[in-house]
């Protein structure tokens, strides 16, 4: 039985940087395994959605799993919540949340509350979950922290609407946004009121919380507000086992990615030491991938760390993390049956270390395995891969390509 | 603030020509600036609509502005009319017209009446606008000449239909076509009758017009008929400022291009000496572009001349005009802030100097600017660009690519 691995370095692609003499971090990194995959494989570039369009990590993962994100995407919230272990039903509305720091005028000082550690965030989340709303006593909500400053909020009852705006202004120096209904339905009106009351109540509880008092004493930014964005429901998609007739699992720490994979019907593998941060245990993920592949046709291996370094504009760290991905791939290459395994390596989007944001530039892709049409590309990076045999494809093409290579594709026509 | 310029050489791409030893005019031209843009940029080829599909200049410009022309295109007439300064309302039906020369049997001898000069066409148009129809006295129409033999006709009242066929046979040696309704509606029936009467009345007035008598005396073909084609209404498209959140302007003389740009919500810049002919003032357009860029995020710079030379099969002139575009680009390159400006250079379609028509072959594209992934292409032409880092994209991709580079793209997803 043939198998496939899809390795995603989150935000691993970049633009040429002056600090690197016009090279990208991938071009500057020392990366024997990535180059080995390019050398033995077929390479190309890939527009995750379409040229110039900036993907989020959620829409990108949907696309990389073969879904038309433009058609099926219903917001990030539900994925984040599912990925954090909350059981989201089709009627629930979920939000992606941040623990953040505001001043007394509700101006955002730090959108990530100093990338608060999981332990602090857990204790704060436990307090928030206990809150009762005075104006809306029948509200049923779930609040759960995931990694660092990230969290998910799910509104269950009364029957909510996803037609509500964000409270997260998306940048520091701006005031927390007033949540507004996005349509004229009663449901949107009510959900808006509930969210406004929750936001104020959360703020009140967080301000006085012992954890935050301790953070301030230590010189750390207090996590004194919850910013919400990306109201969404669970999208209605055909799960991978049904879509492609395969068993599949995901090795990822990021709750957003886990959420997308779970909604796509994949098993979620828990890996000790995999944290979704630059301190993640790369080798533990490599070993988990090899182990998981024994009982699955397809494994998605996702590494969040490179994206974090890009958002921080930390070029040196991004290069180091690419080199750690390279070491992780070395283990995988040495432990797969190369006669029976296809492996694709890509990024879910470009994260520019210059703009510190996701960008719509294409990403490199290399696919290796026993019967690929090997080209003469010998290095894995944005520009060299562009000369490869895959030319330029779309994000939603890669899954059908892998399914075809492992012999699981069904003929269209007769 | 980053800015973008899109330079379009109309019909600048070509096929390899025997007269040039198998080279294209772009390959044969001396073009330091175009090559400089290729050298410092990322290159590729582009299918304006899709491979093999022959675009018109209107559908091409729609695509290059990021619209799905297959979805939004409603005929050329309305663009030509809008571009000529006629205020077209959503209920009007507009036609693209030619002053042409026919014999007594209405066989077309010259589809462009010897590329009649603007002065003659203006005087003829003034006479035609005064016509009253005997059978349809309540008809409200507008007729306006644009550049040379080109003109626009708009039917306002009674409420017209765009479901009518062309009178223009599209080639010489054929008879003027009898206009027919294209559906069974009363409106189409009535519009057909009005157009037939207008065509005959126009012919009658033009035959006896002093301008035409003078033209014949001078040995010039008389502009004795108006050929209509491309009945259309104004398309319903989201204007650029709304679609991409940017201020934009167009430096173009061609009324068709101006019309598309105006419908797309762009400002139209008038440039003295810019004529839409091979005699246009290239440097005036270059200077206008630099000036316009100071107060706009995006400027489209369009040069019609290369297409005219291609349609005439005048290879020598086409090469000379490419070299004038090159000089125009030299001025632009020397006067932009290269740290803050992205520039894309392309053609809106291939015009074969051999077939003298638009063709569906792809066009070269090069994008230069501070953070593009520069490739190793060093010459700007159809075949060298095909080896570049953009590989093969679609016409409607280039605008999202530029918007992404100048930091105006919105993330899809989270």
PDB file of N, CA, C and O in Angstrom, chain A residues 157-218:
ATOM      1  N   UNK A 157     -26.219  28.826  23.282  1.00  0.00           N
ATOM      2  CA  UNK A 157     -27.603  29.226  23.499  1.00  0.00           C
ATOM      3  C   UNK A 157     -27.638  30.625  24.084  1.00  0.00           C
ATOM      4  O   UNK A 157     -26.741  30.962  24.864  1.00  0.00           O
ATOM      5  N   UNK A 158     -28.659  31.417  23.818  1.00  0.00           N
ATOM      6  CA  UNK A 158     -29.717  31.154  22.843  1.00  0.00           C
ATOM      7  C   UNK A 158     -29.127  31.084  21.431  1.00  0.00           C
ATOM      8  O   UNK A 158     -28.078  31.647  21.171  1.00  0.00           O
ATOM      9  N   UNK A 159     -29.823  30.358  20.546  1.00  0.00           N
ATOM     10  CA  UNK A 159     -29.382  30.107  19.160  1.00  0.00           C
ATOM     11  C   UNK A 159     -28.697  31.344  18.554  1.00  0.00           C
ATOM     12  O   UNK A 159     -29.349  32.360  18.320  1.00  0.00           O
ATOM     13  N   UNK A 160     -27.370  31.267  18.347  1.00  0.00           N
ATOM     14  CA  UNK A 160     -26.620  32.460  17.933  1.00  0.00           C
ATOM     15  C   UNK A 160     -26.562  32.671  16.416  1.00  0.00           C
ATOM     16  O   UNK A 160     -26.929  31.792  15.635  1.00  0.00           O
ATOM     17  N   UNK A 161     -26.083  33.853  16.019  1.00  0.00           N
ATOM     18  CA  UNK A 161     -25.836  34.178  14.609  1.00  0.00           C
ATOM     19  C   UNK A 161     -24.343  34.438  14.426  1.00  0.00           C
ATOM     20  O   UNK A 161     -23.689  34.975  15.317  1.00  0.00           O
ATOM     21  N   UNK A 162     -23.819  34.095  13.245  1.00  0.00           N
ATOM     22  CA  UNK A 162     -22.407  34.412  12.969  1.00  0.00           C
ATOM     23  C   UNK A 162     -22.278  35.773  12.277  1.00  0.00           C
ATOM     24  O   UNK A 162     -21.181  36.199  11.934  1.00  0.00           O
ATOM     25  N   UNK A 163     -23.417  36.471  12.102  1.00  0.00           N
ATOM     26  CA  UNK A 163     -23.381  37.780  11.430  1.00  0.00           C
ATOM     27  C   UNK A 163     -23.089  38.884  12.446  1.00  0.00           C
ATOM     28  O   UNK A 163     -23.899  39.784  12.650  1.00  0.00           O
ATOM     29  N   UNK A 164     -21.922  38.786  13.073  1.00  0.00           N
ATOM     30  CA  UNK A 164     -21.512  39.822  14.020  1.00  0.00           C
ATOM     31  C   UNK A 164     -20.062  40.195  13.730  1.00  0.00           C
ATOM     32  O   UNK A 164     -19.272  39.376  13.276  1.00  0.00           O
ATOM     33  N   UNK A 165     -19.745  41.449  13.985  1.00  0.00           N
ATOM     34  CA  UNK A 165     -18.400  41.937  13.658  1.00  0.00           C
ATOM     35  C   UNK A 165     -17.406  41.579  14.766  1.00  0.00           C
ATOM     36  O   UNK A 165     -17.784  41.086  15.824  1.00  0.00           O
ATOM     37  N   UNK A 166     -16.117  41.860  14.488  1.00  0.00           N
ATOM     38  CA  UNK A 166     -15.031  41.551  15.425  1.00  0.00           C
ATOM     39  C   UNK A 166     -14.899  42.640  16.482  1.00  0.00           C
ATOM     40  O   UNK A 166     -15.211  43.808  16.233  1.00  0.00           O
ATOM     41  N   UNK A 167     -14.384  42.292  17.638  1.00  0.00           N
ATOM     42  CA  UNK A 167     -13.988  43.321  18.610  1.00  0.00           C
ATOM     43  C   UNK A 167     -12.496  43.618  18.474  1.00  0.00           C
ATOM     44  O   UNK A 167     -12.011  44.644  18.914  1.00  0.00           O
ATOM     45  N   UNK A 168     -11.777  42.701  17.827  1.00  0.00           N
ATOM     46  CA  UNK A 168     -10.330  42.838  17.660  1.00  0.00           C
ATOM     47  C   UNK A 168     -10.023  43.864  16.566  1.00  0.00           C
ATOM     48  O   UNK A 168     -10.366  43.649  15.405  1.00  0.00           O
ATOM     49  N   UNK A 169      -9.364  44.984  16.907  1.00  0.00           N
ATOM     50  CA  UNK A 169      -9.052  45.970  15.863  1.00  0.00           C
ATOM     51  C   UNK A 169      -7.910  45.525  14.957  1.00  0.00           C
ATOM     52  O   UNK A 169      -7.638  46.167  13.950  1.00  0.00           O
ATOM     53  N   UNK A 170      -7.216  44.447  15.327  1.00  0.00           N
ATOM     54  CA  UNK A 170      -6.190  43.883  14.442  1.00  0.00           C
ATOM     55  C   UNK A 170      -4.839  44.569  14.533  1.00  0.00           C
ATOM     56  O   UNK A 170      -3.871  44.105  13.944  1.00  0.00           O
ATOM     57  N   UNK A 171      -4.771  45.706  15.254  1.00  0.00           N
ATOM     58  CA  UNK A 171      -3.458  46.331  15.432  1.00  0.00           C
ATOM     59  C   UNK A 171      -3.392  47.087  16.751  1.00  0.00           C
ATOM     60  O   UNK A 171      -4.424  47.436  17.320  1.00  0.00           O
ATOM     61  N   UNK A 172      -2.187  47.310  17.213  1.00  0.00           N
ATOM     62  CA  UNK A 172      -2.037  48.012  18.492  1.00  0.00           C
ATOM     63  C   UNK A 172      -2.223  49.516  18.267  1.00  0.00           C
ATOM     64  O   UNK A 172      -2.149  50.009  17.144  1.00  0.00           O
ATOM     65  N   UNK A 173      -2.520  50.199  19.357  1.00  0.00           N
ATOM     66  CA  UNK A 173      -2.726  51.654  19.271  1.00  0.00           C
ATOM     67  C   UNK A 173      -4.154  52.019  18.915  1.00  0.00           C
ATOM     68  O   UNK A 173      -4.497  53.195  18.862  1.00  0.00           O
ATOM     69  N   UNK A 174      -4.993  51.012  18.642  1.00  0.00           N
ATOM     70  CA  UNK A 174      -6.390  51.301  18.325  1.00  0.00           C
ATOM     71  C   UNK A 174      -7.291  50.758  19.426  1.00  0.00           C
ATOM     72  O   UNK A 174      -6.922  49.822  20.142  1.00  0.00           O
ATOM     73  N   UNK A 175      -8.462  51.374  19.521  1.00  0.00           N
ATOM     74  CA  UNK A 175      -9.395  50.982  20.569  1.00  0.00           C
ATOM     75  C   UNK A 175     -10.085  49.661  20.226  1.00  0.00           C
ATOM     76  O   UNK A 175     -10.253  49.327  19.049  1.00  0.00           O
ATOM     77  N   UNK A 176     -10.450  48.923  21.242  1.00  0.00           N
ATOM     78  CA  UNK A 176     -11.239  47.708  21.035  1.00  0.00           C
ATOM     79  C   UNK A 176     -12.500  48.109  20.262  1.00  0.00           C
ATOM     80  O   UNK A 176     -13.144  49.102  20.590  1.00  0.00           O
ATOM     81  N   UNK A 177     -12.831  47.362  19.220  1.00  0.00           N
ATOM     82  CA  UNK A 177     -13.967  47.730  18.373  1.00  0.00           C
ATOM     83  C   UNK A 177     -15.283  47.370  19.050  1.00  0.00           C
ATOM     84  O   UNK A 177     -15.374  46.362  19.766  1.00  0.00           O
ATOM     85  N   UNK A 178     -16.280  48.205  18.802  1.00  0.00           N
ATOM     86  CA  UNK A 178     -17.616  47.900  19.311  1.00  0.00           C
ATOM     87  C   UNK A 178     -18.227  46.836  18.390  1.00  0.00           C
ATOM     88  O   UNK A 178     -18.308  47.025  17.170  1.00  0.00           O
ATOM     89  N   UNK A 179     -18.632  45.734  18.959  1.00  0.00           N
ATOM     90  CA  UNK A 179     -19.208  44.646  18.155  1.00  0.00           C
ATOM     91  C   UNK A 179     -20.555  45.100  17.594  1.00  0.00           C
ATOM     92  O   UNK A 179     -21.342  45.727  18.295  1.00  0.00           O
ATOM     93  N   UNK A 180     -20.774  44.790  16.312  1.00  0.00           N
ATOM     94  CA  UNK A 180     -22.015  45.206  15.659  1.00  0.00           C
ATOM     95  C   UNK A 180     -22.657  44.038  14.926  1.00  0.00           C
ATOM     96  O   UNK A 180     -21.956  43.148  14.439  1.00  0.00           O
ATOM     97  N   UNK A 181     -23.996  44.052  14.808  1.00  0.00           N
ATOM     98  CA  UNK A 181     -24.647  43.016  13.996  1.00  0.00           C
ATOM     99  C   UNK A 181     -24.363  43.289  12.520  1.00  0.00           C
ATOM    100  O   UNK A 181     -24.291  44.443  12.106  1.00  0.00           O
ATOM    101  N   UNK A 182     -24.187  42.231  11.726  1.00  0.00           N
ATOM    102  CA  UNK A 182     -23.874  42.405  10.304  1.00  0.00           C
ATOM    103  C   UNK A 182     -25.087  42.150   9.414  1.00  0.00           C
ATOM    104  O   UNK A 182     -25.000  42.245   8.199  1.00  0.00           O
ATOM    105  N   UNK A 183     -26.195  41.801  10.016  1.00  0.00           N
ATOM    106  CA  UNK A 183     -27.443  41.793   9.270  1.00  0.00           C
ATOM    107  C   UNK A 183     -28.547  42.270  10.212  1.00  0.00           C
ATOM    108  O   UNK A 183     -28.274  42.604  11.369  1.00  0.00           O
ATOM    109  N   UNK A 184     -29.765  42.331   9.719  1.00  0.00           N
ATOM    110  CA  UNK A 184     -30.811  42.936  10.538  1.00  0.00           C
ATOM    111  C   UNK A 184     -31.650  41.886  11.276  1.00  0.00           C
ATOM    112  O   UNK A 184     -32.746  42.178  11.747  1.00  0.00           O
ATOM    113  N   UNK A 185     -31.124  40.670  11.393  1.00  0.00           N
ATOM    114  CA  UNK A 185     -31.894  39.619  12.065  1.00  0.00           C
ATOM    115  C   UNK A 185     -31.890  39.832  13.580  1.00  0.00           C
ATOM    116  O   UNK A 185     -30.978  40.449  14.128  1.00  0.00           O
ATOM    117  N   UNK A 186     -32.922  39.308  14.228  1.00  0.00           N
ATOM    118  CA  UNK A 186     -32.992  39.359  15.688  1.00  0.00           C
ATOM    119  C   UNK A 186     -31.845  38.570  16.313  1.00  0.00           C
ATOM    120  O   UNK A 186     -31.291  38.958  17.335  1.00  0.00           O
ATOM    121  N   UNK A 187     -31.505  37.446  15.660  1.00  0.00           N
ATOM    122  CA  UNK A 187     -30.430  36.599  16.170  1.00  0.00           C
ATOM    123  C   UNK A 187     -29.101  37.359  16.231  1.00  0.00           C
ATOM    124  O   UNK A 187     -28.361  37.274  17.205  1.00  0.00           O
ATOM    125  N   UNK A 188     -28.821  38.121  15.163  1.00  0.00           N
ATOM    126  CA  UNK A 188     -27.562  38.877  15.120  1.00  0.00           C
ATOM    127  C   UNK A 188     -27.568  39.960  16.192  1.00  0.00           C
ATOM    128  O   UNK A 188     -26.550  40.222  16.852  1.00  0.00           O
ATOM    129  N   UNK A 189     -28.716  40.561  16.372  1.00  0.00           N
ATOM    130  CA  UNK A 189     -28.876  41.606  17.381  1.00  0.00           C
ATOM    131  C   UNK A 189     -28.583  41.037  18.776  1.00  0.00           C
ATOM    132  O   UNK A 189     -27.804  41.603  19.552  1.00  0.00           O
ATOM    133  N   UNK A 190     -29.171  39.887  19.039  1.00  0.00           N
ATOM    134  CA  UNK A 190     -29.023  39.274  20.356  1.00  0.00           C
ATOM    135  C   UNK A 190     -27.577  38.805  20.589  1.00  0.00           C
ATOM    136  O   UNK A 190     -26.995  39.031  21.653  1.00  0.00           O
ATOM    137  N   UNK A 191     -27.003  38.150  19.564  1.00  0.00           N
ATOM    138  CA  UNK A 191     -25.624  37.680  19.698  1.00  0.00           C
ATOM    139  C   UNK A 191     -24.687  38.856  19.965  1.00  0.00           C
ATOM    140  O   UNK A 191     -23.751  38.756  20.765  1.00  0.00           O
ATOM    141  N   UNK A 192     -24.948  39.970  19.291  1.00  0.00           N
ATOM    142  CA  UNK A 192     -24.135  41.171  19.500  1.00  0.00           C
ATOM    143  C   UNK A 192     -24.204  41.624  20.957  1.00  0.00           C
ATOM    144  O   UNK A 192     -23.174  41.889  21.593  1.00  0.00           O
ATOM    145  N   UNK A 193     -25.437  41.679  21.487  1.00  0.00           N
ATOM    146  CA  UNK A 193     -25.598  42.121  22.885  1.00  0.00           C
ATOM    147  C   UNK A 193     -24.878  41.182  23.850  1.00  0.00           C
ATOM    148  O   UNK A 193     -24.238  41.616  24.804  1.00  0.00           O
ATOM    149  N   UNK A 194     -25.004  39.897  23.601  1.00  0.00           N
ATOM    150  CA  UNK A 194     -24.348  38.905  24.469  1.00  0.00           C
ATOM    151  C   UNK A 194     -22.828  39.085  24.425  1.00  0.00           C
ATOM    152  O   UNK A 194     -22.156  39.096  25.459  1.00  0.00           O
ATOM    153  N   UNK A 195     -22.296  39.258  23.214  1.00  0.00           N
ATOM    154  CA  UNK A 195     -20.838  39.401  23.074  1.00  0.00           C
ATOM    155  C   UNK A 195     -20.341  40.668  23.752  1.00  0.00           C
ATOM    156  O   UNK A 195     -19.267  40.677  24.353  1.00  0.00           O
ATOM    157  N   UNK A 196     -21.137  41.745  23.636  1.00  0.00           N
ATOM    158  CA  UNK A 196     -20.727  42.990  24.275  1.00  0.00           C
ATOM    159  C   UNK A 196     -20.674  42.801  25.800  1.00  0.00           C
ATOM    160  O   UNK A 196     -19.722  43.207  26.451  1.00  0.00           O
ATOM    161  N   UNK A 197     -21.707  42.140  26.340  1.00  0.00           N
ATOM    162  CA  UNK A 197     -21.729  41.948  27.785  1.00  0.00           C
ATOM    163  C   UNK A 197     -20.586  41.026  28.209  1.00  0.00           C
ATOM    164  O   UNK A 197     -19.899  41.279  29.200  1.00  0.00           O
ATOM    165  N   UNK A 198     -20.358  39.955  27.423  1.00  0.00           N
ATOM    166  CA  UNK A 198     -19.260  39.025  27.735  1.00  0.00           C
ATOM    167  C   UNK A 198     -17.919  39.760  27.741  1.00  0.00           C
ATOM    168  O   UNK A 198     -17.091  39.569  28.640  1.00  0.00           O
ATOM    169  N   UNK A 199     -17.708  40.600  26.729  1.00  0.00           N
ATOM    170  CA  UNK A 199     -16.428  41.309  26.611  1.00  0.00           C
ATOM    171  C   UNK A 199     -16.189  42.191  27.839  1.00  0.00           C
ATOM    172  O   UNK A 199     -15.090  42.187  28.416  1.00  0.00           O
ATOM    173  N   UNK A 200     -17.226  42.913  28.256  1.00  0.00           N
ATOM    174  CA  UNK A 200     -17.086  43.788  29.425  1.00  0.00           C
ATOM    175  C   UNK A 200     -16.861  42.985  30.696  1.00  0.00           C
ATOM    176  O   UNK A 200     -16.007  43.329  31.522  1.00  0.00           O
ATOM    177  N   UNK A 201     -17.613  41.905  30.815  1.00  0.00           N
ATOM    178  CA  UNK A 201     -17.512  41.077  32.010  1.00  0.00           C
ATOM    179  C   UNK A 201     -16.134  40.397  32.068  1.00  0.00           C
ATOM    180  O   UNK A 201     -15.506  40.347  33.137  1.00  0.00           O
ATOM    181  N   UNK A 202     -15.685  39.885  30.949  1.00  0.00           N
ATOM    182  CA  UNK A 202     -14.343  39.288  30.871  1.00  0.00           C
ATOM    183  C   UNK A 202     -13.302  40.312  31.321  1.00  0.00           C
ATOM    184  O   UNK A 202     -12.404  40.021  32.107  1.00  0.00           O
ATOM    185  N   UNK A 203     -13.444  41.517  30.795  1.00  0.00           N
ATOM    186  CA  UNK A 203     -12.485  42.587  31.091  1.00  0.00           C
ATOM    187  C   UNK A 203     -12.452  42.860  32.595  1.00  0.00           C
ATOM    188  O   UNK A 203     -11.382  42.968  33.208  1.00  0.00           O
ATOM    189  N   UNK A 204     -13.656  42.923  33.184  1.00  0.00           N
ATOM    190  CA  UNK A 204     -13.771  43.227  34.618  1.00  0.00           C
ATOM    191  C   UNK A 204     -13.075  42.143  35.450  1.00  0.00           C
ATOM    192  O   UNK A 204     -12.293  42.437  36.365  1.00  0.00           O
ATOM    193  N   UNK A 205     -13.349  40.887  35.103  1.00  0.00           N
ATOM    194  CA  UNK A 205     -12.765  39.766  35.843  1.00  0.00           C
ATOM    195  C   UNK A 205     -11.244  39.714  35.651  1.00  0.00           C
ATOM    196  O   UNK A 205     -10.486  39.506  36.600  1.00  0.00           O
ATOM    197  N   UNK A 206     -10.813  39.929  34.415  1.00  0.00           N
ATOM    198  CA  UNK A 206      -9.381  39.816  34.118  1.00  0.00           C
ATOM    199  C   UNK A 206      -8.574  40.910  34.819  1.00  0.00           C
ATOM    200  O   UNK A 206      -7.463  40.659  35.311  1.00  0.00           O
ATOM    201  N   UNK A 207      -9.146  42.121  34.834  1.00  0.00           N
ATOM    202  CA  UNK A 207      -8.438  43.254  35.447  1.00  0.00           C
ATOM    203  C   UNK A 207      -8.035  42.960  36.888  1.00  0.00           C
ATOM    204  O   UNK A 207      -6.958  43.352  37.338  1.00  0.00           O
ATOM    205  N   UNK A 208      -8.937  42.271  37.602  1.00  0.00           N
ATOM    206  CA  UNK A 208      -8.714  42.051  39.033  1.00  0.00           C
ATOM    207  C   UNK A 208      -8.094  40.699  39.326  1.00  0.00           C
ATOM    208  O   UNK A 208      -7.951  40.312  40.488  1.00  0.00           O
ATOM    209  N   UNK A 209      -7.779  39.941  38.273  1.00  0.00           N
ATOM    210  CA  UNK A 209      -7.350  38.558  38.480  1.00  0.00           C
ATOM    211  C   UNK A 209      -5.944  38.489  39.083  1.00  0.00           C
ATOM    212  O   UNK A 209      -5.041  39.189  38.647  1.00  0.00           O
ATOM    213  N   UNK A 210      -5.758  37.624  40.086  1.00  0.00           N
ATOM    214  CA  UNK A 210      -4.439  37.491  40.722  1.00  0.00           C
ATOM    215  C   UNK A 210      -3.303  37.197  39.727  1.00  0.00           C
ATOM    216  O   UNK A 210      -2.188  37.698  39.890  1.00  0.00           O
ATOM    217  N   UNK A 211      -3.618  36.395  38.709  1.00  0.00           N
ATOM    218  CA  UNK A 211      -2.594  36.076  37.693  1.00  0.00           C
ATOM    219  C   UNK A 211      -2.097  37.370  37.042  1.00  0.00           C
ATOM    220  O   UNK A 211      -0.889  37.563  36.841  1.00  0.00           O
ATOM    221  N   UNK A 212      -3.026  38.257  36.710  1.00  0.00           N
ATOM    222  CA  UNK A 212      -2.615  39.511  36.070  1.00  0.00           C
ATOM    223  C   UNK A 212      -1.865  40.427  37.033  1.00  0.00           C
ATOM    224  O   UNK A 212      -0.927  41.118  36.619  1.00  0.00           O
ATOM    225  N   UNK A 213      -2.306  40.433  38.294  1.00  0.00           N
ATOM    226  CA  UNK A 213      -1.570  41.237  39.280  1.00  0.00           C
ATOM    227  C   UNK A 213      -0.126  40.746  39.375  1.00  0.00           C
ATOM    228  O   UNK A 213       0.820  41.532  39.405  1.00  0.00           O
ATOM    229  N   UNK A 214       0.012  39.438  39.361  1.00  0.00           N
ATOM    230  CA  UNK A 214       1.349  38.846  39.415  1.00  0.00           C
ATOM    231  C   UNK A 214       2.150  39.193  38.149  1.00  0.00           C
ATOM    232  O   UNK A 214       3.336  39.503  38.229  1.00  0.00           O
ATOM    233  N   UNK A 215       1.476  39.162  36.993  1.00  0.00           N
ATOM    234  CA  UNK A 215       2.171  39.485  35.735  1.00  0.00           C
ATOM    235  C   UNK A 215       2.691  40.919  35.779  1.00  0.00           C
ATOM    236  O   UNK A 215       3.830  41.181  35.385  1.00  0.00           O
ATOM    237  N   UNK A 216       1.848  41.837  36.259  1.00  0.00           N
ATOM    238  CA  UNK A 216       2.258  43.240  36.309  1.00  0.00           C
ATOM    239  C   UNK A 216       3.458  43.401  37.248  1.00  0.00           C
ATOM    240  O   UNK A 216       4.433  44.095  36.916  1.00  0.00           O
ATOM    241  N   UNK A 217       3.398  42.716  38.390  1.00  0.00           N
ATOM    242  CA  UNK A 217       4.526  42.785  39.334  1.00  0.00           C
ATOM    243  C   UNK A 217       5.822  42.322  38.677  1.00  0.00           C
ATOM    244  O   UNK A 217       6.887  42.855  38.933  1.00  0.00           O
ATOM    245  N   UNK A 218       5.707  41.324  37.823  1.00  0.00           N
ATOM    246  CA  UNK A 218       6.902  40.775  37.135  1.00  0.00           C
ATOM    247  C   UNK A 218       7.293  41.576  35.888  1.00  0.00           C
ATOM    248  O   UNK A 218       8.198  41.189  35.156  1.00  0.00           O
TER     249      UNK A 218
END
